[in-house]
C-alpha cells in the first residue's frame, strides 16, 4: 500500500478511537501503549486516573496495579481509594499510606478507609492529604481526624484542607463538633455523617445545619448498604427524623462501598450525585 493510500485520520479522532478501545477493555489497555508514543500520552492519564486498593473486584473495569506503580504513574491519579483492613494480597496496598499519597500530587478525590493506631503515622497521613492543592472530595474516619486535630492545642499545625467541599465522616464514636471540623475544612458545602455507629443520634444533623446554615447544600445521613441494589438508594426522611429540610438526605450505599465510590468517580450515580439529585427534585417540586 502506498503512503498516499494509507488512512490519515485527524489527531482528535484518532485519540477518541483509542480512548474508546481503552474504556471497552481495561485489562488489555497496556497493549495499546505499544502502538505509538502519542497513544501512551493520550491513554496513560485515563488508565491511571482512578487507583483502587481495596478487596472488591471490578470485573471488566480498570485493572488493579500495585502501589509501586504510583511512583511512575501517580501524577495521573485523580481518585484514590486506600483500604488496609484486609490482607495485602486482597488490597494490593504494599506501601505505607503516606507514601502512596505523596506519589499522587494531583489528587482531587480520596477515600482513606484505613486503620492506623500509631499516632505519628496517622498525623503524617493527614498532613500529606492537607498538602494536596486540588483535593475537593474526602472520605475519612471521624475518630482519626479528631485525634489529629485535638493533638495540637496551639492550633498552629492542625491539617487544613482549604479546597475540600465534600466531606464524608465514617465510623465515628465521637460526637460531631462542627467548630473543630470547620477549622480544618473552611470550604465545606456537602457533609455526610455515618449513622451506622449511632443510628439514634440524628440530632447531629440538626447540629450541622445550625452551625453551617445556608453554606451546607447537602447533609447525608448514611445507613449502610442497600443489599442487592448496585446504586445508592434514598430512604424516606420521615422514617427517621421529623426534619423537613430538603437538604437532608438519608441513603444507603449500593451493595458494595468501593463500587459506589467508583461509580462516583465516573460521573455516575455515586453517593454525592444521588444526594444532589434528590435535593434538586425536592426543590423543584416545592417551587412548582
PDB file of N, CA and C in Angstrom, residues 82 142 152-154 171 251:
ATOM      1  N   UNK A  82      -7.875   3.913  49.377  1.00  0.00           N
ATOM      2  CA  UNK A  82      -6.902   3.105  50.107  1.00  0.00           C
ATOM      3  C   UNK A  82      -7.595   2.381  51.251  1.00  0.00           C
ATOM      4  N   UNK A 142     -13.841   9.603  61.261  1.00  0.00           N
ATOM      5  CA  UNK A 142     -14.023  10.770  62.126  1.00  0.00           C
ATOM      6  C   UNK A 142     -13.112  10.712  63.347  1.00  0.00           C
ATOM      7  N   UNK A 152      -2.951  19.041  68.703  1.00  0.00           N
ATOM      8  CA  UNK A 152      -2.248  20.316  68.715  1.00  0.00           C
ATOM      9  C   UNK A 152      -3.090  21.373  69.420  1.00  0.00           C
ATOM     10  N   UNK A 153      -2.768  21.634  70.669  1.00  0.00           N
ATOM     11  CA  UNK A 153      -3.565  22.583  71.446  1.00  0.00           C
ATOM     12  C   UNK A 153      -3.367  24.021  70.985  1.00  0.00           C
ATOM     13  N   UNK A 154      -2.243  24.291  70.328  1.00  0.00           N
ATOM     14  CA  UNK A 154      -1.993  25.654  69.859  1.00  0.00           C
ATOM     15  C   UNK A 154      -2.737  25.974  68.576  1.00  0.00           C
ATOM     16  N   UNK A 171     -17.478   6.008  60.703  1.00  0.00           N
ATOM     17  CA  UNK A 171     -17.127   5.206  61.872  1.00  0.00           C
ATOM     18  C   UNK A 171     -16.731   6.036  63.083  1.00  0.00           C
ATOM     19  N   UNK A 251     -29.667   7.959  53.063  1.00  0.00           N
ATOM     20  CA  UNK A 251     -29.476   6.994  51.981  1.00  0.00           C
ATOM     21  C   UNK A 251     -28.579   5.844  52.400  1.00  0.00           C
TER      22      UNK A 251
END
